[in-house]
Amino acid sequence: MSTGATTDGRLPTAGRNAVWYDARAAMPLLSVRHLSTGFPMGNRWVPAVQDVSFDIAKGETLALVGESGSGKSLTAYSLLRLVPPPGRILGGEIQLEGRNLMDLPEAEMERVRGAKISLIFQEPMSALNPVLTIGSQLVEAMTVHGLGGANPRATALELLATVRMDDPARRFAEYPHQLSGGLRQRALIALALCCRPSLIVADEPTTALDVTIQAEILNLLRQLKHDFGLSLLLITHDLGVVAHTADRVAVMYAGRIVEESPVRALFKAPAHPYTQALLRAMPGSTHSARRLEPIEGQVPSLQQMPPGCAFAPRCAWRHDACLSEVPAMYAVSEGHASRCLLVREAQQLAADHAAGLPTD
Ligand code: ADP
Ligand code: MG
């Protein structure tokens, strides 16, 4: 299979970069390769998600992080083949348990949405039916999927207890508008669990909630992942949410993944200048100065993507090559890669040094 994370022939160490994400565990639950999704603008298709590749193992949480407009939600919708028209998937592969979802007939895709991948949104009201009680929505969802057993009401009550609803019997009989934001999000999580999915895609699940409730919901997701062996794609614009919830992080900028890393390595040694800038802007981070530094400049618009690295116009480290060449993902360490020419240069210097060549 050809991939975008190509080997750079010039480098003696290029082997390290060869499709670095393909060297992972035998069969990930979800494997996304070269996903591009875009919109028609004028007479062409403009990608808003471009060449996105990542894996999620069984029981693993991958956080997809980036500023608003970086393409996180579109990535999520693409996984479910629910890209809002006139947008559409322009290319790539999405393998779930070894099946390419792109090839499935719509009826089968429907079953995947119901039974394998559940989506949780930022605003639970939009996903809950306002005229049905929480209990009847759960019972209905279980019935549709042929689950729930002989006594769906009892199973629904159990689910409400699983998502740590206080007084499940009372909540069972309540309507969505009677619940607080946090309880509504719990109800939505219960609904997402109805079909026993293997993957939950949570798109900014705590963004609308206050900090205490946010922590409770993240705790709950962590617990569910542990108890049910669920995999989680946690989408957030908030790096603070990531540290205690995710195993790995993929940072998105202007439609591309620019850095991917185990969570600890990302916070300890961020490799991409954009991630470094995000961390400097994060309150309480060890990388932040006492005063928060906003990232200067703006995210480029889809119609005016710079030809090289999309972050180059805002990057303090840019040089000429960055303005014309889109970098590949270069391996920094085990499982950690950065879409930045600086990494390639560092590797080049190290290789020259090892070969006894002058390094300047
Ligand atoms: P995020 O979730 O990271 O905030 P989105 O995935 O929602 O970002 O959107 C990524 C980009 O795709 C946006 O910046 C926008 O330019 C474009 N986009 C999203 N929806 C539409 C649409 N319906 N029509 C045209 N462009 C869109
Ligand atoms: Mg979004």
CSV table of C-alpha atoms and ligand atoms in Angstrom, one decimal:
chain,number,residue,atom,x,y,z
A,1,MET,CA,0.0,0.0,0.0
A,2,SER,CA,1.4,3.4,-0.8
A,3,THR,CA,1.2,6.0,2.0
A,4,GLY,CA,1.7,9.7,2.5
A,5,ALA,CA,4.3,9.3,5.2
A,6,THR,CA,6.9,8.5,2.6
A,7,THR,CA,10.5,7.6,3.1
A,8,ASP,CA,12.8,10.3,2.2
A,9,GLY,CA,15.4,8.7,-0.1
A,10,ARG,CA,18.1,11.2,0.9
A,11,LEU,CA,18.3,10.1,4.5
A,12,PRO,CA,20.5,7.3,5.7
A,13,THR,CA,18.0,7.0,8.7
A,14,ALA,CA,15.0,7.1,6.4
A,15,GLY,CA,14.0,3.6,7.4
A,16,ARG,CA,12.9,5.0,10.7
A,17,ASN,CA,10.3,7.1,8.9
A,18,ALA,CA,9.0,4.5,6.5
A,19,VAL,CA,5.3,4.4,7.2
A,20,TRP,CA,6.1,4.7,10.9
A,21,TYR,CA,2.5,4.2,11.9
A,22,ASP,CA,2.3,0.8,10.1
A,23,ALA,CA,4.8,-0.8,12.5
A,24,ARG,CA,2.1,-0.9,15.2
A,25,ALA,CA,0.3,-3.8,16.9
A,26,ALA,CA,-0.9,-6.5,14.6
A,27,MET,CA,-4.5,-5.6,14.1
A,28,PRO,CA,-5.8,-2.3,15.5
A,29,LEU,CA,-9.5,-2.0,16.0
A,30,LEU,CA,-9.6,1.1,13.7
A,31,SER,CA,-7.1,2.0,11.1
A,32,VAL,CA,-7.5,5.2,9.1
A,33,ARG,CA,-5.2,5.8,6.1
A,34,HIS,CA,-4.9,8.9,4.0
A,35,LEU,CA,-8.3,10.1,4.7
A,36,SER,CA,-9.3,13.2,2.8
A,37,THR,CA,-12.6,14.9,3.1
A,38,GLY,CA,-13.6,18.2,1.5
A,39,PHE,CA,-16.1,20.6,0.1
A,40,PRO,CA,-16.8,21.9,-3.4
A,41,MET,CA,-15.6,25.5,-3.8
A,42,GLY,CA,-15.9,27.1,-7.1
A,43,ASN,CA,-15.0,24.4,-9.6
A,44,ARG,CA,-12.8,22.2,-7.4
A,45,TRP,CA,-12.9,20.1,-4.3
A,46,VAL,CA,-11.0,21.6,-1.4
A,47,PRO,CA,-9.9,19.2,1.3
A,48,ALA,CA,-10.7,20.2,4.9
A,49,VAL,CA,-9.2,16.9,6.2
A,50,GLN,CA,-6.1,15.9,4.3
A,51,ASP,CA,-4.1,12.7,4.3
A,52,VAL,CA,-5.1,11.8,7.8
A,53,SER,CA,-3.8,8.5,9.1
A,54,PHE,CA,-4.0,6.9,12.6
A,55,ASP,CA,-4.7,3.7,14.4
A,56,ILE,CA,-6.7,3.0,17.5
A,57,ALA,CA,-6.1,-0.3,19.3
A,58,LYS,CA,-8.7,-2.2,21.3
A,59,GLY,CA,-9.1,-0.6,24.7
A,60,GLU,CA,-7.1,2.5,23.7
A,61,THR,CA,-8.0,6.2,23.9
A,62,LEU,CA,-6.7,8.4,21.1
A,63,ALA,CA,-7.2,12.1,21.6
A,64,LEU,CA,-7.6,14.2,18.5
A,65,VAL,CA,-6.6,17.8,19.4
A,66,GLY,CA,-6.6,21.0,17.5
A,67,GLU,CA,-8.0,24.5,17.4
A,68,SER,CA,-11.5,25.1,16.2
A,69,GLY,CA,-11.7,24.6,12.4
A,70,SER,CA,-8.8,22.2,12.2
A,71,GLY,CA,-10.9,19.3,10.8
A,72,LYS,CA,-11.6,17.2,14.0
A,73,SER,CA,-15.4,16.9,13.6
A,74,LEU,CA,-15.1,16.2,9.9
A,75,THR,CA,-12.7,13.4,10.7
A,76,ALA,CA,-15.2,12.0,13.1
A,77,TYR,CA,-18.1,12.3,10.6
A,78,SER,CA,-16.0,10.7,8.0
A,79,LEU,CA,-15.4,7.6,10.1
A,80,LEU,CA,-19.1,7.1,10.3
A,81,ARG,CA,-19.6,8.2,6.6
A,82,LEU,CA,-21.8,11.0,7.8
A,83,VAL,CA,-20.1,13.9,6.2
A,84,PRO,CA,-22.7,16.7,5.9
A,85,PRO,CA,-23.4,17.5,2.2
A,86,PRO,CA,-22.1,19.0,0.0
A,87,GLY,CA,-19.0,17.7,1.7
A,88,ARG,CA,-17.7,14.3,0.9
A,89,ILE,CA,-14.9,11.8,1.5
A,90,LEU,CA,-12.4,12.4,-1.3
A,91,GLY,CA,-10.2,9.4,-0.6
A,92,GLY,CA,-8.5,7.1,1.8
A,93,GLU,CA,-9.3,3.9,3.8
A,94,ILE,CA,-11.1,3.3,7.0
A,95,GLN,CA,-10.6,-0.2,8.3
A,96,LEU,CA,-12.7,-1.3,11.3
A,97,GLU,CA,-11.7,-4.8,12.5
A,98,GLY,CA,-10.1,-5.4,9.1
A,99,ARG,CA,-13.2,-4.3,7.0
A,100,ASN,CA,-12.9,-1.2,4.8
A,101,LEU,CA,-15.9,0.9,5.7
A,102,MET,CA,-15.6,2.8,2.5
A,103,ASP,CA,-16.6,-0.4,0.6
A,104,LEU,CA,-19.7,-1.2,2.6
A,105,PRO,CA,-23.1,-0.8,1.1
A,106,GLU,CA,-25.1,1.9,3.0
A,107,ALA,CA,-27.4,-0.7,4.7
A,108,GLU,CA,-24.3,-2.4,6.2
A,109,MET,CA,-22.8,0.9,7.2
A,110,GLU,CA,-26.0,1.6,9.1
A,111,ARG,CA,-25.4,-1.5,11.1
A,112,VAL,CA,-21.8,-0.4,11.9
A,113,ARG,CA,-23.2,2.9,13.1
A,114,GLY,CA,-25.6,1.2,15.3
A,115,ALA,CA,-23.6,-1.7,16.6
A,116,LYS,CA,-19.8,-0.9,16.4
A,117,ILE,CA,-19.2,2.8,16.5
A,118,SER,CA,-21.2,5.2,18.7
A,119,LEU,CA,-21.0,9.0,18.5
A,120,ILE,CA,-21.3,11.4,21.4
A,121,PHE,CA,-21.6,15.1,20.7
A,122,GLN,CA,-20.9,18.3,22.6
A,123,GLU,CA,-24.5,19.1,22.8
A,124,PRO,CA,-26.5,16.1,24.1
A,125,MET,CA,-29.8,17.8,23.5
A,126,SER,CA,-29.4,17.5,19.8
A,127,ALA,CA,-29.0,13.7,20.1
A,128,LEU,CA,-31.7,13.1,22.7
A,129,ASN,CA,-35.4,13.0,21.7
A,130,PRO,CA,-37.1,15.9,23.6
A,131,VAL,CA,-40.5,14.2,23.7
A,132,LEU,CA,-39.5,10.8,25.0
A,133,THR,CA,-38.3,9.9,28.6
A,134,ILE,CA,-34.7,8.8,29.0
A,135,GLY,CA,-35.9,5.4,29.9
A,136,SER,CA,-38.0,4.9,26.8
A,137,GLN,CA,-35.2,6.1,24.6
A,138,LEU,CA,-32.9,3.6,26.1
A,139,VAL,CA,-35.4,0.8,25.8
A,140,GLU,CA,-36.2,1.7,22.2
A,141,ALA,CA,-32.5,1.8,21.3
A,142,MET,CA,-31.9,-1.6,22.8
A,143,THR,CA,-34.9,-3.1,21.1
A,144,VAL,CA,-33.7,-1.8,17.7
A,145,HIS,CA,-30.4,-3.6,18.2
A,146,GLY,CA,-32.1,-6.7,19.5
A,147,LEU,CA,-30.4,-6.2,22.9
A,148,GLY,CA,-31.8,-5.6,26.3
A,149,GLY,CA,-32.8,-9.2,27.1
A,150,ALA,CA,-36.2,-10.3,28.5
A,151,ASN,CA,-36.5,-7.2,30.6
A,152,PRO,CA,-35.2,-4.2,28.7
A,153,ARG,CA,-36.4,-1.9,31.5
A,154,ALA,CA,-34.1,-3.6,34.0
A,155,THR,CA,-31.3,-3.5,31.5
A,156,ALA,CA,-31.9,0.3,30.9
A,157,LEU,CA,-31.9,0.9,34.7
A,158,GLU,CA,-28.6,-1.0,34.9
A,159,LEU,CA,-27.2,1.2,32.1
A,160,LEU,CA,-28.2,4.3,34.0
A,161,ALA,CA,-26.4,3.0,37.1
A,162,THR,CA,-23.4,2.1,34.9
A,163,VAL,CA,-23.1,5.8,33.8
A,164,ARG,CA,-23.5,6.7,37.5
A,165,MET,CA,-26.8,8.4,37.3
A,166,ASP,CA,-28.0,9.3,40.7
A,167,ASP,CA,-31.4,7.7,41.3
A,168,PRO,CA,-31.7,5.7,38.0
A,169,ALA,CA,-35.4,4.9,38.5
A,170,ARG,CA,-36.2,8.6,38.7
A,171,ARG,CA,-34.1,9.5,35.8
A,172,PHE,CA,-35.6,6.7,33.7
A,173,ALA,CA,-39.0,8.5,33.9
A,174,GLU,CA,-37.6,12.0,33.2
A,175,TYR,CA,-37.5,14.0,30.0
A,176,PRO,CA,-34.2,15.4,28.7
A,177,HIS,CA,-35.1,19.0,29.6
A,178,GLN,CA,-35.5,17.9,33.2
A,179,LEU,CA,-31.8,17.0,33.4
A,180,SER,CA,-28.8,19.2,34.0
A,181,GLY,CA,-26.1,19.4,31.2
A,182,GLY,CA,-23.9,16.8,33.0
A,183,LEU,CA,-26.8,14.3,33.5
A,184,ARG,CA,-27.9,14.7,29.9
A,185,GLN,CA,-24.3,13.9,28.8
A,186,ARG,CA,-24.5,10.8,31.0
A,187,ALA,CA,-27.9,9.8,29.4
A,188,LEU,CA,-26.3,10.2,26.0
A,189,ILE,CA,-23.4,8.0,27.1
A,190,ALA,CA,-25.9,5.4,28.3
A,191,LEU,CA,-27.6,5.6,24.9
A,192,ALA,CA,-24.2,5.2,23.2
A,193,LEU,CA,-23.5,2.1,25.2
A,194,CYS,CA,-26.9,0.5,24.4
A,195,CYS,CA,-25.6,-1.3,21.3
A,196,ARG,CA,-22.4,-2.4,23.1
A,197,PRO,CA,-20.0,-0.6,20.6
A,198,SER,CA,-16.3,-1.3,20.3
A,199,LEU,CA,-15.5,2.3,19.6
A,200,ILE,CA,-17.0,5.5,21.0
A,201,VAL,CA,-16.2,8.7,19.1
A,202,ALA,CA,-16.7,11.6,21.6
A,203,ASP,CA,-16.7,15.0,19.8
A,204,GLU,CA,-16.0,17.7,22.4
A,205,PRO,CA,-18.1,15.8,25.0
A,206,THR,CA,-17.3,18.1,27.9
A,207,THR,CA,-16.8,21.5,26.1
A,208,ALA,CA,-20.3,22.8,27.1
A,209,LEU,CA,-19.9,21.7,30.8
A,210,ASP,CA,-18.4,23.5,33.7
A,211,VAL,CA,-15.0,22.3,35.0
A,212,THR,CA,-16.2,20.0,37.8
A,213,ILE,CA,-18.8,18.2,35.7
A,214,GLN,CA,-16.3,18.0,32.9
A,215,ALA,CA,-13.9,16.1,35.2
A,216,GLU,CA,-16.7,13.7,36.2
A,217,ILE,CA,-17.6,12.9,32.6
A,218,LEU,CA,-14.0,12.3,31.7
A,219,ASN,CA,-13.7,10.0,34.7
A,220,LEU,CA,-16.7,8.2,33.6
A,221,LEU,CA,-15.4,7.7,30.1
A,222,ARG,CA,-12.1,6.4,31.5
A,223,GLN,CA,-14.0,4.0,33.8
A,224,LEU,CA,-16.2,2.7,30.9
A,225,LYS,CA,-13.1,2.2,28.7
A,226,HIS,CA,-11.6,0.2,31.5
A,227,ASP,CA,-14.7,-1.9,32.4
A,228,PHE,CA,-15.8,-2.6,28.9
A,229,GLY,CA,-12.5,-2.7,27.0
A,230,LEU,CA,-13.9,0.1,24.8
A,231,SER,CA,-11.8,2.1,22.5
A,232,LEU,CA,-12.3,5.9,22.5
A,233,LEU,CA,-11.6,8.6,20.0
A,234,LEU,CA,-11.7,11.7,22.2
A,235,ILE,CA,-12.0,14.9,20.2
A,236,THR,CA,-11.1,18.1,22.0
A,237,HIS,CA,-9.7,21.6,21.4
A,238,ASP,CA,-8.4,21.5,25.0
A,239,LEU,CA,-5.0,19.9,25.7
A,240,GLY,CA,-5.8,20.0,29.4
A,241,VAL,CA,-8.5,17.4,28.9
A,242,VAL,CA,-6.0,15.1,27.2
A,243,ALA,CA,-3.3,14.6,29.9
A,244,HIS,CA,-5.4,12.3,32.2
A,245,THR,CA,-7.7,10.7,29.7
A,246,ALA,CA,-5.8,9.7,26.6
A,247,ASP,CA,-3.1,7.1,25.9
A,248,ARG,CA,-2.0,8.8,22.7
A,249,VAL,CA,-2.6,12.1,21.1
A,250,ALA,CA,-2.8,13.3,17.5
A,251,VAL,CA,-2.5,17.0,17.0
A,252,MET,CA,-4.4,18.5,14.0
A,253,TYR,CA,-3.6,21.7,12.2
A,254,ALA,CA,-5.4,23.0,9.1
A,255,GLY,CA,-6.7,19.5,8.2
A,256,ARG,CA,-3.6,17.5,8.8
A,257,ILE,CA,-2.2,15.5,11.7
A,258,VAL,CA,1.0,17.3,12.5
A,259,GLU,CA,2.2,15.3,15.5
A,260,GLU,CA,1.3,12.0,17.0
A,261,SER,CA,2.7,10.7,20.3
A,262,PRO,CA,2.1,8.8,23.4
A,263,VAL,CA,0.5,11.3,25.8
A,264,ARG,CA,3.5,11.6,28.2
A,265,ALA,CA,6.1,12.2,25.5
A,266,LEU,CA,3.9,14.9,24.0
A,267,PHE,CA,3.7,16.9,27.2
A,268,LYS,CA,7.3,16.2,28.0
A,269,ALA,CA,8.9,16.8,24.6
A,270,PRO,CA,6.5,18.2,22.0
A,271,ALA,CA,8.3,18.0,18.7
A,272,HIS,CA,6.1,20.2,16.4
A,273,PRO,CA,6.4,23.9,16.7
A,274,TYR,CA,2.6,24.1,16.6
A,275,THR,CA,2.2,21.7,19.5
A,276,GLN,CA,4.9,23.6,21.4
A,277,ALA,CA,3.0,26.8,20.8
A,278,LEU,CA,-0.3,25.1,22.0
A,279,LEU,CA,1.5,24.0,25.2
A,280,ARG,CA,2.9,27.4,25.8
A,281,ALA,CA,-0.6,28.8,25.5
A,282,MET,CA,-2.0,26.2,28.0
A,283,PRO,CA,-2.6,27.4,31.5
A,284,GLY,CA,-0.6,25.5,34.1
A,285,SER,CA,1.6,23.7,31.5
A,286,THR,CA,5.3,23.3,32.3
A,287,HIS,CA,5.9,24.9,28.9
A,288,SER,CA,3.9,28.0,29.5
A,289,ALA,CA,5.6,31.1,30.6
A,290,ARG,CA,4.0,32.9,33.5
A,291,ARG,CA,2.1,34.9,31.0
A,292,LEU,CA,0.2,32.9,28.5
A,293,GLU,CA,1.5,33.4,25.0
A,294,PRO,CA,-1.2,33.5,22.3
A,295,ILE,CA,-0.1,32.0,19.0
A,296,GLU,CA,0.5,34.8,16.6
A,297,GLY,CA,-1.2,34.8,13.2
A,298,GLN,CA,-4.2,32.9,12.0
A,299,VAL,CA,-5.1,29.4,10.8
A,300,PRO,CA,-5.1,29.6,7.0
A,301,SER,CA,-8.5,29.4,5.3
A,302,LEU,CA,-9.2,26.3,3.1
A,303,GLN,CA,-9.0,28.3,-0.1
A,304,GLN,CA,-5.7,29.9,0.8
A,305,MET,CA,-3.7,27.0,2.2
A,306,PRO,CA,0.0,27.8,1.9
A,307,PRO,CA,1.8,25.5,-0.5
A,308,GLY,CA,4.3,24.0,2.0
A,309,CYS,CA,3.8,23.4,5.7
A,310,ALA,CA,0.5,25.0,6.7
A,311,PHE,CA,2.0,26.3,10.0
A,312,ALA,CA,5.0,27.9,8.3
A,313,PRO,CA,3.6,31.4,8.2
A,314,ARG,CA,3.2,31.3,12.0
A,315,CYS,CA,6.3,29.4,12.8
A,316,ALA,CA,9.3,31.0,14.4
A,317,TRP,CA,11.6,28.2,13.1
A,318,ARG,CA,10.5,28.3,9.4
A,319,HIS,CA,13.0,28.4,6.7
A,320,ASP,CA,12.7,28.4,2.9
A,321,ALA,CA,12.0,24.7,2.4
A,322,CYS,CA,9.0,24.9,4.8
A,323,LEU,CA,7.3,27.4,2.4
A,324,SER,CA,7.3,25.0,-0.5
A,325,GLU,CA,7.5,21.4,0.8
A,326,VAL,CA,4.7,19.6,2.7
A,327,PRO,CA,6.6,17.6,5.3
A,328,ALA,CA,6.0,13.9,5.9
A,329,MET,CA,5.6,12.5,9.4
A,330,TYR,CA,9.1,12.0,10.7
A,331,ALA,CA,9.8,9.6,13.6
A,332,VAL,CA,11.0,11.3,16.7
A,333,SER,CA,11.0,8.3,19.0
A,334,GLU,CA,9.0,5.1,19.5
A,335,GLY,CA,5.4,5.9,18.5
A,336,HIS,CA,6.1,9.7,18.3
A,337,ALA,CA,6.3,11.5,15.0
A,338,SER,CA,6.2,15.1,13.8
A,339,ARG,CA,5.3,16.5,10.4
A,340,CYS,CA,8.2,19.0,10.5
A,341,LEU,CA,11.3,19.4,8.4
A,342,LEU,CA,13.2,20.3,11.5
A,343,VAL,CA,13.0,16.6,12.6
A,344,ARG,CA,14.4,15.5,9.2
A,345,GLU,CA,17.2,18.0,9.5
A,346,ALA,CA,18.0,16.8,13.0
A,347,GLN,CA,18.2,13.3,11.8
A,348,GLN,CA,20.4,14.4,8.9
A,349,LEU,CA,22.8,16.1,11.3
A,350,ALA,CA,22.9,13.1,13.6
A,351,ALA,CA,23.5,10.8,10.6
A,352,ASP,CA,26.3,13.1,9.3
A,353,HIS,CA,27.8,13.3,12.7
A,354,ALA,CA,27.8,9.5,13.1
A,355,ALA,CA,29.4,9.1,9.6
A,356,GLY,CA,32.1,11.5,10.7
A,357,LEU,CA,31.1,14.2,8.1
A,358,PRO,CA,31.3,17.9,9.0
A,359,THR,CA,27.9,19.0,10.3
A,360,ASP,CA,27.8,22.5,9.2
B,1,ADP,P1,-13.3,21.3,14.1
B,1,ADP,O1,-14.2,20.2,14.5
B,1,ADP,O2,-11.8,21.0,14.2
B,1,ADP,O3,-13.6,22.6,14.7
B,1,ADP,P2,-14.5,20.9,11.5
B,1,ADP,O4,-14.1,19.5,11.2
B,1,ADP,O5,-15.9,21.2,11.9
B,1,ADP,O6,-13.4,21.6,12.5
B,1,ADP,O7,-14.3,21.8,10.2
B,1,ADP,C1,-13.1,21.9,9.5
B,1,ADP,C2,-13.1,22.9,8.4
B,1,ADP,O8,-14.0,22.4,7.4
B,1,ADP,C3,-13.7,24.2,8.8
B,1,ADP,O9,-12.7,25.1,9.1
B,1,ADP,C4,-14.5,24.7,7.6
B,1,ADP,O10,-13.6,25.5,6.8
B,1,ADP,C5,-14.7,23.4,6.8
B,1,ADP,N1,-16.2,23.1,6.8
B,1,ADP,C6,-16.8,22.4,7.8
B,1,ADP,N2,-18.1,22.3,7.4
B,1,ADP,C7,-18.3,22.9,6.2
B,1,ADP,C8,-19.4,23.1,5.3
B,1,ADP,N3,-20.6,22.6,5.6
B,1,ADP,N4,-19.1,23.8,4.2
B,1,ADP,C9,-17.9,24.2,3.9
B,1,ADP,N5,-16.8,24.1,4.7
B,1,ADP,C10,-17.0,23.4,5.8
B,2,MG,MG,-15.7,20.3,15.9
